[in-house]
């Protein structure tokens, strides 16, 4: 009998791979952890091997899991576009969406075109700003939704992916040679700026601000040029940077999709949330 890929199993697998934890993926999918585990087991039976390495803290992809993730990404996108076509393009409306600078390129280039192709009559209006500023705008109803970074465990948002902030500096630089520490800091209302300042203050390390900018590209350029150190997502570390030891450990953060109270029953925002959950990557 020919094996068949169940789209629901594939969607569950993508959620676990993206978030890195069964419990958080189960919460996002509105399923029990046991149901998520069963889905993965059924998909592994079809795939012919283990897809995930699991421990008490997190999961990681096996070589087979990585292959399946890559090969089924377009499958999910095509599936959702076909459903949208079958249901017609009757959905219309306007969504005001906020995105921090760090994630704007990915959201605009890789996710919103998929959504716009499926729902061409939904108008998107975008705003970039630091995460805490976007949170405030959503809570006040000035934005319908936002992608933002926050310390792990805060309520009222759908987790897209977990991320580990790391200290970075230019290649061939040691922390011991820096006193005071030269910092490239993010704009006010960015949780990474707050984490940098507070952790250094608690550890008693002296510092000075070399650059303050809302631009993630400016922060990276300052670090790569050897002018400062900073705090960024581990996934954004470039070949011209190194992760620094000897500095305060920053707790894990989450990238989440947050929506206003008034948009909880908005069909267009529901569909955008689904697109974010399916396609957001670091």
XYZ file of C-alpha atoms in Angstrom:
282
model
C 0.000 0.000 0.000
C 1.369 3.408 -0.985
C 2.195 5.690 1.933
C 0.285 8.990 2.123
C 1.429 12.226 3.752
C -1.344 13.545 5.990
C -1.249 17.341 5.829
C -2.280 17.650 9.482
C 0.677 15.504 10.545
C 3.004 17.619 8.428
C 1.629 20.810 9.986
C 2.200 19.410 13.481
C 5.765 18.442 12.551
C 6.489 21.946 11.254
C 5.171 23.487 14.475
C 7.389 21.275 16.646
C 10.428 21.897 14.423
C 9.836 25.650 14.435
C 9.198 26.080 18.167
C 11.537 23.376 19.428
C 9.280 22.036 22.189
C 6.344 19.646 22.186
C 4.419 21.474 24.915
C 4.661 24.895 23.260
C 3.775 23.437 19.851
C 0.762 21.685 21.389
C -0.434 24.963 22.900
C -0.086 26.770 19.571
C -1.919 24.004 17.704
C -4.648 23.746 20.374
C -3.818 20.075 20.879
C -2.651 18.047 23.854
C 1.072 17.155 24.058
C 0.034 13.502 23.769
C -1.802 14.204 20.498
C 1.236 16.021 19.126
C 3.446 13.081 20.075
C 1.089 10.672 18.309
C 1.143 12.849 15.173
C 4.944 12.782 15.116
C 5.008 9.018 15.611
C 2.564 8.512 12.735
C 4.599 10.766 10.479
C 7.812 8.957 11.424
C 6.154 5.687 10.445
C 5.419 7.131 6.998
C 8.892 8.707 6.699
C 10.609 5.485 7.703
C 12.729 6.810 10.551
C 13.134 9.250 13.423
C 12.493 12.871 12.568
C 13.364 14.430 15.926
C 15.974 14.017 18.625
C 14.261 14.613 21.964
C 15.384 15.379 25.511
C 13.765 16.931 28.575
C 14.465 20.486 27.424
C 13.942 20.649 23.677
C 13.924 18.808 20.375
C 16.182 19.001 17.339
C 15.849 17.682 13.811
C 17.537 14.508 12.655
C 19.039 14.403 9.155
C 15.785 12.825 7.935
C 13.789 15.479 9.752
C 15.748 18.264 8.069
C 15.064 16.720 4.664
C 11.358 16.406 5.384
C 11.116 19.976 6.698
C 12.661 21.401 3.528
C 10.675 19.199 1.160
C 7.290 19.874 2.800
C 7.531 23.646 3.267
C 6.241 24.351 -0.226
C 3.684 21.552 0.177
C 2.053 23.398 3.084
C 2.081 26.678 1.171
C 0.535 25.069 -1.900
C -2.094 23.287 0.207
C -3.190 26.556 1.812
C -3.247 28.421 -1.499
C -5.417 25.708 -3.051
C -7.859 25.908 -0.150
C -7.994 29.670 -0.509
C -8.762 29.313 -4.219
C -11.478 26.755 -3.526
C -13.140 29.042 -1.009
C -12.852 31.955 -3.362
C -11.355 35.384 -2.755
C -14.408 36.796 -1.003
C -12.445 37.765 2.095
C -11.706 41.477 2.148
C -10.517 43.931 4.743
C -7.497 45.737 6.116
C -4.810 44.578 8.547
C -2.421 46.916 10.329
C 0.669 44.889 11.233
C 3.751 45.824 13.217
C 7.163 44.159 12.795
C 10.510 44.921 14.482
C 13.366 45.849 12.188
C 15.188 42.575 12.974
C 12.461 40.438 11.412
C 10.970 42.814 8.857
C 12.884 41.490 5.844
C 11.859 37.887 6.525
C 8.203 38.741 7.138
C 7.916 41.068 4.140
C 9.872 38.901 1.696
C 8.944 35.363 2.732
C 5.532 35.424 4.437
C 3.395 38.336 3.321
C 3.601 37.503 -0.424
C 2.157 34.046 0.323
C -0.670 35.608 2.323
C -1.329 38.314 -0.289
C -1.481 35.761 -3.094
C -4.073 33.719 -1.205
C -6.164 36.704 -0.071
C -5.681 39.494 -2.642
C -8.564 41.595 -1.331
C -7.035 41.998 2.125
C -5.035 45.247 2.342
C -1.881 45.131 4.472
C -0.480 48.214 6.218
C 2.916 47.747 7.911
C 4.780 49.598 10.625
C 8.294 48.873 11.924
C 9.211 49.775 15.503
C 10.879 48.199 18.573
C 9.014 45.295 20.128
C 7.835 47.051 23.298
C 6.531 49.986 21.253
C 4.592 47.574 19.017
C 3.171 45.816 22.074
C 1.860 49.131 23.359
C 0.275 49.967 19.989
C -1.471 46.588 19.859
C -2.731 46.904 23.434
C -4.126 50.374 22.655
C -5.800 49.135 19.477
C -3.611 51.238 17.185
C -2.387 48.071 15.470
C -4.394 44.922 14.904
C -1.390 42.625 15.232
C 2.369 42.559 15.594
C 5.344 40.237 15.501
C 7.567 41.007 18.490
C 10.315 39.668 20.739
C 9.767 39.185 24.454
C 11.276 37.311 27.415
C 10.091 33.751 27.491
C 6.866 32.972 29.293
C 4.946 36.228 28.955
C 1.208 35.723 28.283
C -1.236 36.902 25.626
C 0.604 35.976 22.436
C 1.089 33.008 20.079
C 4.693 31.764 20.087
C 6.238 31.599 16.620
C 9.724 30.455 17.620
C 12.067 30.453 20.600
C 15.381 32.263 20.302
C 18.553 32.600 22.347
C 20.138 36.076 22.485
C 23.950 35.956 22.531
C 26.700 38.510 23.065
C 28.701 39.099 19.889
C 31.845 40.987 19.020
C 34.270 41.292 16.120
C 36.530 38.385 15.221
C 39.727 38.001 17.278
C 38.523 40.192 20.147
C 38.431 39.182 23.807
C 36.146 40.625 26.447
C 39.066 40.918 28.847
C 40.635 43.585 26.621
C 37.529 45.801 26.783
C 37.115 48.137 29.743
C 34.674 49.776 29.639
C 32.700 47.561 27.268
C 31.837 49.431 24.017
C 28.170 48.772 23.251
C 26.021 48.964 20.144
C 22.560 49.178 21.707
C 19.133 48.816 20.220
C 16.529 51.563 20.425
C 14.582 52.192 23.591
C 11.581 49.868 23.955
C 13.602 46.924 22.601
C 13.779 44.017 25.085
C 17.376 43.203 24.058
C 18.529 46.715 24.997
C 16.941 46.321 28.412
C 18.501 42.870 28.845
C 21.959 44.231 27.919
C 21.880 47.191 30.277
C 20.352 45.388 33.248
C 22.605 42.320 33.020
C 25.778 44.407 32.824
C 24.639 46.593 35.711
C 23.956 43.547 37.890
C 27.330 42.021 37.033
C 29.182 45.242 37.820
C 30.686 45.587 34.330
C 31.488 49.093 33.120
C 30.219 50.041 29.649
C 29.832 52.931 27.257
C 27.450 53.368 24.334
C 29.150 53.630 20.946
C 25.985 53.309 18.845
C 22.281 53.588 19.598
C 20.087 52.621 16.659
C 16.694 51.104 15.781
C 18.377 49.436 12.789
C 19.523 45.858 13.169
C 21.797 46.318 10.140
C 23.526 49.285 11.801
C 24.058 47.231 14.968
C 25.598 44.393 12.945
C 27.823 46.758 10.951
C 29.134 48.372 14.131
C 30.028 44.972 15.591
C 31.626 43.656 12.380
C 33.690 46.847 12.067
C 35.219 46.196 15.481
C 33.696 49.262 17.112
C 31.421 47.602 19.665
C 29.811 44.465 21.034
C 26.076 43.809 21.129
C 23.296 41.322 21.811
C 21.543 39.607 18.889
C 19.679 36.396 18.088
C 22.056 33.455 17.725
C 20.595 32.823 14.265
C 21.801 36.260 13.110
C 25.480 35.794 13.997
C 27.535 36.404 10.840
C 30.895 35.063 9.672
C 32.484 38.367 10.726
C 31.336 38.021 14.343
C 32.126 35.746 17.225
C 30.000 34.766 20.210
C 31.613 36.178 23.342
C 32.184 34.284 26.571
C 32.544 35.830 30.000
C 29.461 38.050 29.857
C 26.124 37.606 31.670
C 23.965 34.809 30.264
C 20.760 36.229 28.753
C 17.626 34.077 29.193
C 15.855 32.578 26.211
C 13.343 34.842 24.452
C 10.393 34.175 22.159
C 9.232 35.679 18.890
C 5.453 35.908 19.126
C 2.411 37.008 17.147
C 0.291 39.334 19.262
C -3.141 40.674 18.310
C -5.456 43.336 19.644
C -8.629 42.495 21.553
C -10.762 43.908 18.753
C -9.197 41.555 16.175
C -9.754 38.291 18.074
C -12.659 37.308 15.807
C -11.314 38.920 12.628
C -11.073 36.214 9.941
C -8.327 37.991 8.014
C -6.154 38.341 11.123
C -6.819 34.677 11.950
C -5.494 33.685 8.537
C -2.476 35.966 8.885
C -1.724 34.372 12.268
C -1.817 30.950 10.611
C 0.557 32.113 7.875
C 2.970 33.477 10.482
C 2.862 30.266 12.491
C 3.497 28.133 9.411
C 6.262 30.115 7.758
C 8.159 32.135 10.370
C 11.802 31.063 10.660
C 15.007 32.358 12.191
